mmCIF file of C-alpha atoms and ligand atoms in Angstrom:
data_model
loop_
_atom_site.group_PDB
_atom_site.id
_atom_site.type_symbol
_atom_site.label_atom_id
_atom_site.label_comp_id
_atom_site.label_asym_id
_atom_site.label_seq_id
_atom_site.Cartn_x
_atom_site.Cartn_y
_atom_site.Cartn_z
ATOM 1 C CA UNK B 28 -18.638 -102.750 10.347
ATOM 2 C CA UNK B 29 -15.154 -102.436 8.920
ATOM 3 C CA UNK B 30 -12.725 -100.181 10.802
ATOM 4 C CA UNK B 31 -12.529 -97.642 7.948
ATOM 5 C CA UNK B 32 -16.293 -97.539 7.597
ATOM 6 C CA UNK B 33 -16.618 -96.753 11.281
ATOM 7 C CA UNK B 34 -14.831 -93.497 10.441
ATOM 8 C CA UNK B 35 -16.960 -92.869 7.385
ATOM 9 C CA UNK B 36 -14.258 -93.918 4.902
ATOM 10 C CA UNK B 37 -14.423 -96.449 2.078
ATOM 11 C CA UNK B 38 -11.524 -98.867 1.771
ATOM 12 C CA UNK B 39 -10.252 -98.386 -1.770
ATOM 13 C CA UNK B 40 -8.870 -100.689 -4.408
ATOM 14 C CA UNK B 41 -5.259 -99.990 -5.303
ATOM 15 C CA UNK B 42 -4.537 -100.695 -8.979
ATOM 16 C CA UNK B 43 -1.790 -98.051 -9.148
ATOM 17 C CA UNK B 44 1.230 -98.094 -6.831
ATOM 18 C CA UNK B 45 2.567 -98.492 -3.327
ATOM 19 C CA UNK B 46 1.759 -94.833 -2.797
ATOM 20 C CA UNK B 47 2.138 -93.500 0.734
ATOM 21 C CA UNK B 48 -1.057 -91.494 0.185
ATOM 22 C CA UNK B 49 -3.028 -94.715 -0.299
ATOM 23 C CA UNK B 50 -1.503 -96.588 2.607
ATOM 24 C CA UNK B 51 1.660 -98.011 1.019
ATOM 25 C CA UNK B 52 1.132 -101.747 0.660
ATOM 26 C CA UNK B 53 -0.608 -104.526 2.555
ATOM 27 C CA UNK B 54 1.081 -106.716 5.137
ATOM 28 C CA UNK B 55 0.898 -110.491 4.942
ATOM 29 C CA UNK B 56 -0.922 -112.546 7.571
ATOM 30 C CA UNK B 57 2.372 -113.702 9.123
ATOM 31 C CA UNK B 58 3.516 -110.074 9.439
ATOM 32 C CA UNK B 59 0.282 -108.986 11.120
ATOM 33 C CA UNK B 60 0.466 -111.965 13.467
ATOM 34 C CA UNK B 61 4.076 -111.137 14.421
ATOM 35 C CA UNK B 62 3.001 -107.585 15.251
ATOM 36 C CA UNK B 63 0.142 -108.864 17.349
ATOM 37 C CA UNK B 64 2.413 -111.206 19.278
ATOM 38 C CA UNK B 65 5.019 -108.480 19.804
ATOM 39 C CA UNK B 66 2.289 -106.219 21.139
ATOM 40 C CA UNK B 67 1.286 -108.727 23.763
ATOM 41 C CA UNK B 68 4.354 -108.536 25.965
ATOM 42 C CA UNK B 69 7.273 -106.443 27.159
ATOM 43 C CA UNK B 70 10.792 -107.068 25.986
ATOM 44 C CA UNK B 71 14.288 -105.642 26.377
ATOM 45 C CA UNK B 72 14.167 -103.214 23.444
ATOM 46 C CA UNK B 73 17.957 -103.055 23.056
ATOM 47 C CA UNK B 74 18.143 -106.810 22.728
ATOM 48 C CA UNK B 75 15.175 -106.901 20.314
ATOM 49 C CA UNK B 76 16.670 -104.125 18.166
ATOM 50 C CA UNK B 77 20.071 -105.855 18.081
ATOM 51 C CA UNK B 78 18.508 -109.194 17.184
ATOM 52 C CA UNK B 79 16.195 -108.025 14.394
ATOM 53 C CA UNK B 80 18.804 -105.683 12.919
ATOM 54 C CA UNK B 81 21.367 -108.520 12.879
ATOM 55 C CA UNK B 82 18.780 -110.696 11.144
ATOM 56 C CA UNK B 83 18.015 -107.921 8.618
ATOM 57 C CA UNK B 84 21.737 -107.605 7.869
ATOM 58 C CA UNK B 85 22.094 -111.359 7.360
ATOM 59 C CA UNK B 86 18.973 -111.588 5.186
ATOM 60 C CA UNK B 87 20.126 -108.704 2.990
ATOM 61 C CA UNK B 88 23.749 -109.974 2.875
ATOM 62 C CA UNK B 89 25.062 -106.716 4.355
ATOM 63 C CA UNK B 90 27.588 -106.098 7.142
ATOM 64 C CA UNK B 91 25.031 -104.107 9.067
ATOM 65 C CA UNK B 92 21.400 -102.999 9.037
ATOM 66 C CA UNK B 93 19.159 -100.698 11.026
ATOM 67 C CA UNK B 94 15.376 -100.609 11.033
ATOM 68 C CA UNK B 95 13.886 -97.142 11.262
ATOM 69 C CA UNK B 96 10.525 -95.499 10.637
ATOM 70 C CA UNK B 97 10.748 -95.035 6.882
ATOM 71 C CA UNK B 98 13.171 -94.242 4.104
ATOM 72 C CA UNK B 99 12.827 -90.549 4.953
ATOM 73 C CA UNK B 100 14.069 -91.245 8.495
ATOM 74 C CA UNK B 101 16.826 -93.328 6.897
ATOM 75 C CA UNK B 102 17.974 -90.309 4.895
ATOM 76 C CA UNK B 103 18.242 -88.224 8.071
ATOM 77 C CA UNK B 104 20.083 -90.899 10.077
ATOM 78 C CA UNK B 105 22.443 -91.626 7.181
ATOM 79 C CA UNK B 106 23.257 -87.918 6.987
ATOM 80 C CA UNK B 107 23.985 -87.951 10.743
ATOM 81 C CA UNK B 108 26.350 -90.892 10.211
ATOM 82 C CA UNK B 109 28.197 -89.020 7.448
ATOM 83 C CA UNK B 110 28.503 -85.881 9.575
ATOM 84 C CA UNK B 111 29.406 -87.426 12.935
ATOM 85 C CA UNK B 112 30.812 -90.913 12.455
ATOM 86 C CA UNK B 113 31.310 -92.448 15.904
ATOM 87 C CA UNK B 114 31.874 -89.107 17.661
ATOM 88 C CA UNK B 115 29.100 -88.884 20.269
ATOM 89 C CA UNK B 116 29.734 -85.221 21.006
ATOM 90 C CA UNK B 117 28.997 -84.425 17.375
ATOM 91 C CA UNK B 118 25.767 -86.489 17.466
ATOM 92 C CA UNK B 119 24.796 -84.460 20.559
ATOM 93 C CA UNK B 120 25.335 -81.171 18.681
ATOM 94 C CA UNK B 121 23.055 -81.896 15.731
ATOM 95 C CA UNK B 122 21.466 -79.815 14.215
ATOM 96 C CA UNK B 123 24.110 -77.222 15.129
ATOM 97 C CA UNK B 124 26.965 -78.209 12.847
ATOM 98 C CA UNK B 125 28.718 -74.826 12.844
ATOM 99 C CA UNK B 126 31.802 -76.267 14.530
ATOM 100 C CA UNK B 127 31.991 -79.420 12.362
ATOM 101 C CA UNK B 128 35.032 -79.864 10.138
ATOM 102 C CA UNK B 129 32.960 -81.837 7.584
ATOM 103 C CA UNK B 130 29.470 -80.513 7.203
ATOM 104 C CA UNK B 131 28.743 -80.469 3.476
ATOM 105 C CA UNK B 132 26.663 -83.119 1.725
ATOM 106 C CA UNK B 133 26.741 -83.178 -2.055
ATOM 107 C CA UNK B 134 23.744 -83.973 -4.278
ATOM 108 C CA UNK B 135 23.380 -83.707 -8.039
ATOM 109 C CA UNK B 136 21.381 -80.671 -9.124
ATOM 110 C CA UNK B 137 19.240 -82.581 -11.630
ATOM 111 C CA UNK B 138 15.649 -82.121 -12.702
ATOM 112 C CA UNK B 139 14.738 -84.913 -10.261
ATOM 113 C CA UNK B 140 15.290 -82.583 -7.362
ATOM 114 C CA UNK B 141 11.763 -81.267 -7.745
ATOM 115 C CA UNK B 142 10.270 -84.751 -8.242
ATOM 116 C CA UNK B 143 11.746 -86.265 -5.111
ATOM 117 C CA UNK B 144 12.475 -83.486 -2.687
ATOM 118 C CA UNK B 145 13.544 -86.011 -0.032
ATOM 119 C CA UNK B 146 17.107 -84.667 -0.378
ATOM 120 C CA UNK B 147 15.890 -81.598 1.523
ATOM 121 C CA UNK B 148 15.518 -83.741 4.648
ATOM 122 C CA UNK B 149 19.316 -83.946 4.813
ATOM 123 C CA UNK B 150 19.151 -80.299 5.873
ATOM 124 C CA UNK B 151 17.345 -81.191 9.113
ATOM 125 C CA UNK B 152 20.651 -82.469 10.462
ATOM 126 C CA UNK B 153 22.268 -79.072 10.021
ATOM 127 C CA UNK B 154 24.325 -80.305 7.067
ATOM 128 C CA UNK B 155 24.966 -77.810 4.288
ATOM 129 C CA UNK B 156 23.466 -79.276 1.121
ATOM 130 C CA UNK B 157 25.643 -78.504 -1.884
ATOM 131 C CA UNK B 158 23.947 -78.939 -5.278
ATOM 132 C CA UNK B 159 26.451 -80.091 -7.892
ATOM 133 C CA UNK B 160 26.025 -79.795 -11.676
ATOM 134 C CA UNK B 161 25.105 -83.228 -13.028
ATOM 135 C CA UNK B 162 28.455 -84.636 -14.184
ATOM 136 C CA UNK B 163 30.982 -86.978 -12.608
ATOM 137 C CA UNK B 164 33.758 -84.400 -13.066
ATOM 138 C CA UNK B 165 31.721 -81.726 -11.339
ATOM 139 C CA UNK B 166 31.008 -84.091 -8.438
ATOM 140 C CA UNK B 167 34.702 -84.933 -8.125
ATOM 141 C CA UNK B 168 35.642 -81.262 -8.229
ATOM 142 C CA UNK B 169 33.031 -80.403 -5.599
ATOM 143 C CA UNK B 170 34.724 -82.636 -3.040
ATOM 144 C CA UNK B 171 36.670 -80.586 -0.489
ATOM 145 C CA UNK B 172 37.961 -81.197 3.041
ATOM 146 C CA UNK B 173 34.508 -80.007 4.203
ATOM 147 C CA UNK B 174 32.682 -82.825 2.389
ATOM 148 C CA UNK B 175 30.915 -85.290 4.684
ATOM 149 C CA UNK B 176 29.095 -87.406 2.115
ATOM 150 C CA UNK B 177 27.375 -87.763 -1.240
ATOM 151 C CA UNK B 178 23.692 -88.720 -1.563
ATOM 152 C CA UNK B 179 22.415 -90.428 -4.703
ATOM 153 C CA UNK B 180 18.820 -91.036 -5.839
ATOM 154 C CA UNK B 181 18.605 -93.909 -8.348
ATOM 155 C CA UNK B 182 15.637 -94.569 -10.634
ATOM 156 C CA UNK B 183 15.206 -94.051 -14.379
ATOM 157 C CA UNK B 184 12.989 -91.011 -13.879
ATOM 158 C CA UNK B 185 15.250 -89.329 -11.332
ATOM 159 C CA UNK B 186 18.448 -90.053 -13.244
ATOM 160 C CA UNK B 187 17.316 -88.346 -16.419
ATOM 161 C CA UNK B 188 20.256 -86.144 -17.479
ATOM 162 C CA UNK B 189 22.100 -87.064 -14.258
ATOM 163 C CA UNK B 190 24.996 -89.557 -14.059
ATOM 164 C CA UNK B 191 23.615 -92.869 -12.826
ATOM 165 C CA UNK B 192 24.148 -94.131 -9.332
ATOM 166 C CA UNK B 193 26.210 -97.040 -10.751
ATOM 167 C CA UNK B 194 28.514 -94.716 -12.702
ATOM 168 C CA UNK B 195 28.970 -92.348 -9.795
ATOM 169 C CA UNK B 196 29.706 -95.063 -7.239
ATOM 170 C CA UNK B 197 32.314 -96.617 -9.553
ATOM 171 C CA UNK B 198 33.944 -93.341 -10.559
ATOM 172 C CA UNK B 199 34.211 -91.835 -7.081
ATOM 173 C CA UNK B 200 35.079 -94.911 -5.008
ATOM 174 C CA UNK B 201 38.709 -93.745 -4.855
ATOM 175 C CA UNK B 202 37.719 -90.519 -3.065
ATOM 176 C CA UNK B 203 36.831 -92.371 0.143
ATOM 177 C CA UNK B 204 33.825 -90.072 0.666
ATOM 178 C CA UNK B 205 30.862 -92.089 2.012
ATOM 179 C CA UNK B 206 28.160 -92.388 -0.628
ATOM 180 C CA UNK B 207 24.559 -93.014 0.408
ATOM 181 C CA UNK B 208 21.915 -94.376 -1.960
ATOM 182 C CA UNK B 209 18.265 -93.521 -1.274
ATOM 183 C CA UNK B 210 16.768 -96.615 -2.915
ATOM 184 C CA UNK B 211 13.424 -96.273 -1.110
ATOM 185 C CA UNK B 212 11.332 -97.546 -4.009
ATOM 186 C CA UNK B 213 13.994 -99.546 -5.927
ATOM 187 C CA UNK B 214 12.467 -102.982 -5.345
ATOM 188 C CA UNK B 215 12.093 -105.452 -6.993
ATOM 189 C CA UNK B 216 14.536 -106.954 -7.800
ATOM 190 C CA UNK B 217 15.346 -108.084 -4.264
ATOM 191 C CA UNK B 218 19.029 -108.201 -5.225
ATOM 192 C CA UNK B 219 19.052 -104.399 -4.891
ATOM 193 C CA UNK B 220 19.011 -104.973 -1.112
ATOM 194 C CA UNK B 221 22.717 -105.824 -1.383
ATOM 195 C CA UNK B 222 23.669 -104.610 -4.855
ATOM 196 C CA UNK B 223 24.206 -100.894 -4.051
ATOM 197 C CA UNK B 224 26.292 -101.647 -0.969
ATOM 198 C CA UNK B 225 28.061 -104.982 -1.510
ATOM 199 C CA UNK B 226 28.466 -104.848 -5.280
ATOM 200 C CA UNK B 227 28.624 -101.152 -6.124
ATOM 201 C CA UNK B 228 30.366 -99.882 -2.997
ATOM 202 C CA UNK B 229 27.857 -97.480 -1.444
ATOM 203 C CA UNK B 230 28.489 -96.935 2.268
ATOM 204 C CA UNK B 231 24.746 -97.129 2.965
ATOM 205 C CA UNK B 232 21.549 -97.850 1.046
ATOM 206 C CA UNK B 233 18.055 -96.994 2.248
ATOM 207 C CA UNK B 234 14.753 -98.774 1.535
ATOM 208 C CA UNK B 235 11.163 -98.044 2.421
ATOM 209 C CA UNK B 236 9.479 -100.742 4.531
ATOM 210 C CA UNK B 237 5.979 -99.701 3.557
ATOM 211 C CA UNK B 238 6.363 -99.966 -0.209
ATOM 212 C CA UNK B 239 7.367 -103.213 -1.955
ATOM 213 C CA UNK B 240 8.640 -104.883 1.196
ATOM 214 C CA UNK B 241 5.071 -104.964 2.539
ATOM 215 C CA UNK B 242 6.157 -104.085 6.039
ATOM 216 C CA UNK B 243 4.353 -101.682 8.357
ATOM 217 C CA UNK B 244 3.922 -98.407 6.472
ATOM 218 C CA UNK B 245 5.868 -96.676 9.219
ATOM 219 C CA UNK B 246 9.124 -98.619 8.721
ATOM 220 C CA UNK B 247 12.296 -98.327 6.679
ATOM 221 C CA UNK B 248 15.663 -100.027 6.383
ATOM 222 C CA UNK B 249 19.236 -98.778 6.239
ATOM 223 C CA UNK B 250 21.852 -101.326 5.170
ATOM 224 C CA UNK B 251 25.586 -101.141 4.611
ATOM 225 C CA UNK B 252 28.959 -100.819 6.256
ATOM 226 C CA UNK B 253 29.097 -101.884 9.883
ATOM 227 C CA UNK B 254 30.783 -98.663 11.060
ATOM 228 C CA UNK B 255 28.266 -96.490 9.203
ATOM 229 C CA UNK B 256 25.290 -98.417 10.613
ATOM 230 C CA UNK B 257 26.769 -98.043 14.115
ATOM 231 C CA UNK B 258 27.079 -94.304 13.420
ATOM 232 C CA UNK B 259 23.412 -94.113 12.309
ATOM 233 C CA UNK B 260 22.408 -95.751 15.578
ATOM 234 C CA UNK B 261 24.181 -93.086 17.633
ATOM 235 C CA UNK B 262 21.653 -90.514 16.417
ATOM 236 C CA UNK B 263 18.706 -92.918 16.686
ATOM 237 C CA UNK B 264 16.363 -93.829 19.538
ATOM 238 C CA UNK B 265 16.910 -94.682 22.421
ATOM 239 C CA UNK B 266 19.450 -91.806 22.462
ATOM 240 C CA UNK B 267 17.712 -88.502 23.145
ATOM 241 C CA UNK B 268 19.030 -87.137 19.844
ATOM 242 C CA UNK B 269 17.426 -86.238 16.504
ATOM 243 C CA UNK B 270 16.315 -89.816 15.781
ATOM 244 C CA UNK B 271 14.335 -89.951 19.006
ATOM 245 C CA UNK B 272 11.618 -88.261 16.955
ATOM 246 C CA UNK B 273 11.293 -91.372 14.790
ATOM 247 C CA UNK B 274 11.523 -94.391 17.018
ATOM 248 C CA UNK B 275 10.420 -97.823 15.959
ATOM 249 C CA UNK B 276 8.199 -99.698 18.390
ATOM 250 C CA UNK B 277 8.395 -103.411 19.150
ATOM 251 C CA UNK B 278 5.416 -104.103 16.877
ATOM 252 C CA UNK B 279 7.091 -102.228 13.998
ATOM 253 C CA UNK B 280 10.321 -104.189 14.454
ATOM 254 C CA UNK B 281 8.425 -107.477 14.530
ATOM 255 C CA UNK B 282 6.349 -106.546 11.495
ATOM 256 C CA UNK B 283 9.277 -105.276 9.477
ATOM 257 C CA UNK B 284 11.539 -108.263 10.006
ATOM 258 C CA UNK B 285 8.731 -110.694 9.225
ATOM 259 C CA UNK B 286 7.847 -108.782 6.047
ATOM 260 C CA UNK B 287 11.504 -108.852 4.994
ATOM 261 C CA UNK B 288 11.628 -112.621 5.563
ATOM 262 C CA UNK B 289 8.483 -113.112 3.492
ATOM 263 C CA UNK B 290 9.772 -110.855 0.711
ATOM 264 C CA UNK B 291 12.993 -112.854 0.429
ATOM 265 C CA UNK B 292 11.373 -116.275 0.871
ATOM 266 C CA UNK B 293 9.015 -115.945 -2.060
ATOM 267 C CA UNK B 294 10.746 -116.556 -5.385
ATOM 268 C CA UNK B 295 10.667 -113.343 -7.392
ATOM 269 C CA UNK B 296 9.333 -115.202 -10.455
ATOM 270 C CA UNK B 297 6.322 -116.361 -8.444
ATOM 271 C CA UNK B 298 5.531 -112.842 -7.352
ATOM 272 C CA UNK B 299 5.920 -111.599 -10.914
ATOM 273 C CA UNK B 300 3.783 -114.422 -12.317
ATOM 274 C CA UNK B 301 0.973 -113.802 -9.840
ATOM 275 C CA UNK B 302 0.778 -110.130 -10.797
ATOM 276 C CA UNK B 303 1.073 -110.915 -14.509
ATOM 277 C CA UNK B 304 -1.830 -113.343 -14.326
ATOM 278 C CA UNK B 305 -4.075 -110.736 -12.660
ATOM 279 C CA UNK B 306 -3.082 -108.232 -15.337
ATOM 280 C CA UNK B 307 -3.843 -110.784 -18.064
ATOM 281 C CA UNK B 308 -7.290 -111.193 -16.595
ATOM 282 C CA UNK B 309 -7.664 -107.392 -16.624
ATOM 283 C CA UNK B 310 -6.484 -107.146 -20.238
ATOM 284 C CA UNK B 311 -8.963 -109.843 -21.273
ATOM 285 C CA UNK B 312 -11.840 -108.026 -19.607
ATOM 286 C CA UNK B 313 -10.835 -104.666 -21.100
ATOM 287 C CA UNK B 314 -10.655 -106.185 -24.601
ATOM 288 C CA UNK B 315 -14.472 -106.164 -24.573
ATOM 289 C CA UNK B 316 -14.166 -102.602 -25.814
ATOM 290 C CA UNK B 317 -12.235 -102.680 -29.092
ATOM 291 C CA UNK B 318 -11.336 -99.007 -28.709
ATOM 292 C CA UNK B 319 -9.132 -99.839 -25.714
ATOM 293 C CA UNK B 320 -5.607 -101.045 -26.398
ATOM 294 C CA UNK B 321 -3.459 -102.829 -23.881
ATOM 295 C CA UNK B 322 0.288 -103.370 -23.868
ATOM 296 C CA UNK B 323 2.676 -105.098 -21.479
ATOM 297 C CA UNK B 324 5.740 -103.617 -19.902
ATOM 298 C CA UNK B 325 8.055 -105.267 -17.401
ATOM 299 C CA UNK B 326 9.417 -102.088 -15.908
ATOM 300 C CA UNK B 327 7.987 -99.738 -13.284
ATOM 301 C CA UNK B 328 8.277 -95.971 -13.620
ATOM 302 C CA UNK B 329 11.553 -95.954 -11.704
ATOM 303 C CA UNK B 330 13.109 -98.859 -13.603
ATOM 304 C CA UNK B 331 12.083 -101.577 -11.154
ATOM 305 C CA UNK B 332 11.351 -105.058 -12.502
ATOM 306 C CA UNK B 333 7.593 -105.525 -12.289
ATOM 307 C CA UNK B 334 4.771 -106.186 -14.730
ATOM 308 C CA UNK B 335 2.512 -103.280 -15.636
ATOM 309 C CA UNK B 336 -0.377 -103.170 -18.058
ATOM 310 C CA UNK B 337 -0.407 -99.987 -20.118
ATOM 311 C CA UNK B 338 -3.894 -99.158 -21.287
ATOM 312 C CA UNK B 339 -4.439 -96.691 -24.102
ATOM 313 C CA UNK B 340 -7.883 -95.179 -23.766
ATOM 314 C CA UNK B 341 -9.748 -93.883 -26.825
ATOM 315 C CA UNK B 342 -8.847 -90.386 -27.976
ATOM 316 C CA UNK B 343 -10.203 -87.519 -25.899
ATOM 317 C CA UNK B 344 -10.136 -89.683 -22.777
ATOM 318 C CA UNK B 345 -7.439 -88.874 -20.240
ATOM 319 C CA UNK B 346 -5.731 -90.768 -17.456
ATOM 320 C CA UNK B 347 -6.515 -87.934 -15.054
ATOM 321 C CA UNK B 348 -10.251 -87.976 -15.859
ATOM 322 C CA UNK B 349 -10.265 -91.783 -15.704
ATOM 323 C CA UNK B 350 -8.779 -91.715 -12.215
ATOM 324 C CA UNK B 351 -11.272 -89.067 -11.124
ATOM 325 C CA UNK B 352 -14.061 -91.344 -12.411
ATOM 326 C CA UNK B 353 -12.778 -94.555 -10.823
ATOM 327 C CA UNK B 354 -12.062 -92.834 -7.511
ATOM 328 C CA UNK B 355 -15.727 -91.770 -7.432
ATOM 329 C CA UNK B 356 -16.874 -95.382 -7.917
ATOM 330 C CA UNK B 357 -18.025 -97.554 -5.031
ATOM 331 C CA UNK B 358 -15.626 -98.955 -3.908
ATOM 332 C CA UNK B 359 -13.224 -96.217 -5.025
ATOM 333 C CA UNK B 360 -10.434 -97.440 -7.293
ATOM 334 C CA UNK B 361 -7.050 -95.812 -7.867
ATOM 335 C CA UNK B 362 -5.665 -96.428 -11.364
ATOM 336 C CA UNK B 363 -2.129 -95.450 -12.395
ATOM 337 C CA UNK B 364 -1.379 -92.051 -13.899
ATOM 338 C CA UNK B 365 2.095 -91.399 -15.262
ATOM 339 C CA UNK B 366 3.515 -88.105 -14.031
ATOM 340 C CA UNK B 367 4.017 -85.576 -16.847
ATOM 341 C CA UNK B 368 7.802 -86.083 -16.618
ATOM 342 C CA UNK B 369 7.386 -89.608 -18.014
ATOM 343 C CA UNK B 370 6.273 -88.109 -21.321
ATOM 344 C CA UNK B 371 3.389 -90.575 -21.780
ATOM 345 C CA UNK B 372 0.374 -89.619 -23.923
ATOM 346 C CA UNK B 373 -2.350 -88.242 -21.672
ATOM 347 C CA UNK B 374 -4.778 -91.037 -22.570
ATOM 348 C CA UNK B 375 -2.505 -93.806 -21.235
ATOM 349 C CA UNK B 376 -3.095 -95.295 -17.795
ATOM 350 C CA UNK B 377 -1.099 -98.027 -16.091
ATOM 351 C CA UNK B 378 -2.505 -100.857 -14.061
ATOM 352 C CA UNK B 379 -0.342 -102.496 -11.435
ATOM 353 C CA UNK B 380 -1.351 -105.706 -9.690
ATOM 354 C CA UNK B 381 1.159 -105.495 -6.853
ATOM 355 C CA UNK B 382 -1.509 -104.438 -4.390
ATOM 356 C CA UNK B 383 -4.457 -105.963 -6.194
ATOM 357 C CA UNK B 384 -6.454 -108.944 -4.962
ATOM 358 C CA UNK B 385 -7.915 -111.458 -7.409
ATOM 359 C CA UNK B 386 -11.490 -110.618 -6.455
ATOM 360 C CA UNK B 387 -10.888 -106.923 -7.175
ATOM 361 C CA UNK B 388 -9.930 -107.386 -10.825
ATOM 362 C CA UNK B 389 -13.499 -107.364 -12.084
ATOM 363 C CA UNK B 390 -14.331 -104.072 -10.341
ATOM 364 C CA UNK B 391 -11.210 -102.417 -11.801
ATOM 365 C CA UNK B 392 -12.005 -103.542 -15.353
ATOM 366 C CA UNK B 393 -15.668 -102.579 -15.059
ATOM 367 C CA UNK B 394 -14.805 -99.117 -13.740
ATOM 368 C CA UNK B 395 -12.390 -98.407 -16.597
ATOM 369 C CA UNK B 396 -14.904 -99.730 -19.155
ATOM 370 C CA UNK B 397 -17.623 -97.567 -17.651
ATOM 371 C CA UNK B 398 -15.369 -94.525 -17.778
ATOM 372 C CA UNK B 399 -14.681 -95.104 -21.469
ATOM 373 C CA UNK B 400 -18.402 -95.559 -22.147
ATOM 374 C CA UNK B 401 -19.358 -92.524 -20.088
ATOM 375 C CA UNK B 402 -20.610 -89.370 -21.787
ATOM 376 C CA UNK B 403 -18.387 -88.524 -24.715
ATOM 377 C CA UNK B 404 -15.961 -85.705 -23.822
HETATM 378 C C1 PLP T 21 9.043 -93.109 -0.928
HETATM 379 C C2 PLP T 21 10.385 -92.485 -0.923
HETATM 380 C C3 PLP T 21 10.934 -91.970 0.262
HETATM 381 C C4 PLP T 21 10.152 -91.951 1.557
HETATM 382 O O1 PLP T 21 9.948 -93.235 2.027
HETATM 383 P P1 PLP T 21 9.169 -93.484 3.417
HETATM 384 O O2 PLP T 21 9.461 -94.922 3.706
HETATM 385 O O3 PLP T 21 7.733 -93.215 3.118
HETATM 386 O O4 PLP T 21 9.729 -92.555 4.421
HETATM 387 C C5 PLP T 21 12.205 -91.448 0.235
HETATM 388 N N1 PLP T 21 12.927 -91.420 -0.908
HETATM 389 C C6 PLP T 21 12.435 -91.890 -2.084
HETATM 390 C C7 PLP T 21 13.282 -91.841 -3.311
HETATM 391 C C8 PLP T 21 11.147 -92.447 -2.128
HETATM 392 O O5 PLP T 21 10.666 -92.942 -3.271
#
């Protein structure tokens, strides 16, 4: 009996996204094996952390890197670095920042703030979050001697009516205020692992380990300036400070670094081609019903470079009802629903092969076909 079945749960087929609610992504065999090996013996954790973080920095072409328990933990540690720098007494005081000279962190007050409320986590550090009207001038004018940092959230959906991360980093570089990019889901392309920091000048950029990197779901990566990474580490485990609440174990470190190696070893075109071929197979199977239309896009909802198959269901069918139907199938299948903010017609679903195995394609196509054929209305 499969582990999930032992607990009365059906493993489901993921044709939608690297959603945390579904389990993120799947680790490769080499990643799982590295975790197993790491779990079989003790090690000097300081030395292991130093070694894998140095390797992560080298692989991502950054001065420094730190592996934490997720992008959300990365946001908190990056905020600590902005607030405290290398001052250990300040790291000890968090979350009481009342005596800090710089305790304000600026974020754009865009519509995205309700879509990705991760910016709220900055507040756990005791920082004062200052929402700034969405313009470069307003951001520049909001900078005062109390400003500790600026946090940016890239992605086409989040940057609607907000100056882009690129624009902001370029325009405000002269201010010297550390800018942090929460790029949790901004992969692929892999070049983003160094683009925000090395090319665009962000002090730190943060990535989720459990999404496209295919690491353990409970991992994340902070990359960037050496001094800022060192400052993040002062609030992190093993110090008994705020980051003690999100420590990475030896198995997580082993899994993450192996996943990062695998992600960067595989040519991006190969990864893209493998997904595209599964989606072609899906499109071919769906074409059995002439009322279903399929269309290719090469961009994810957040502007990432990945193939998606958009499927327009016949009128009066909806993505939401389709997902409800496919989730009730055996095995349950999650198909992609665009959030209302994307402005897609309600009868459009997206299919994503990132987490899909070749032998699952048939079940996905059959489930969608059966939904379309199911009782009219
Ligand atoms: C997914 C996501 C996070 C959280 O990532 P975890 O690795 O699950 O902690 C944070 N910020 C953004 C923008 C995200 O998309």
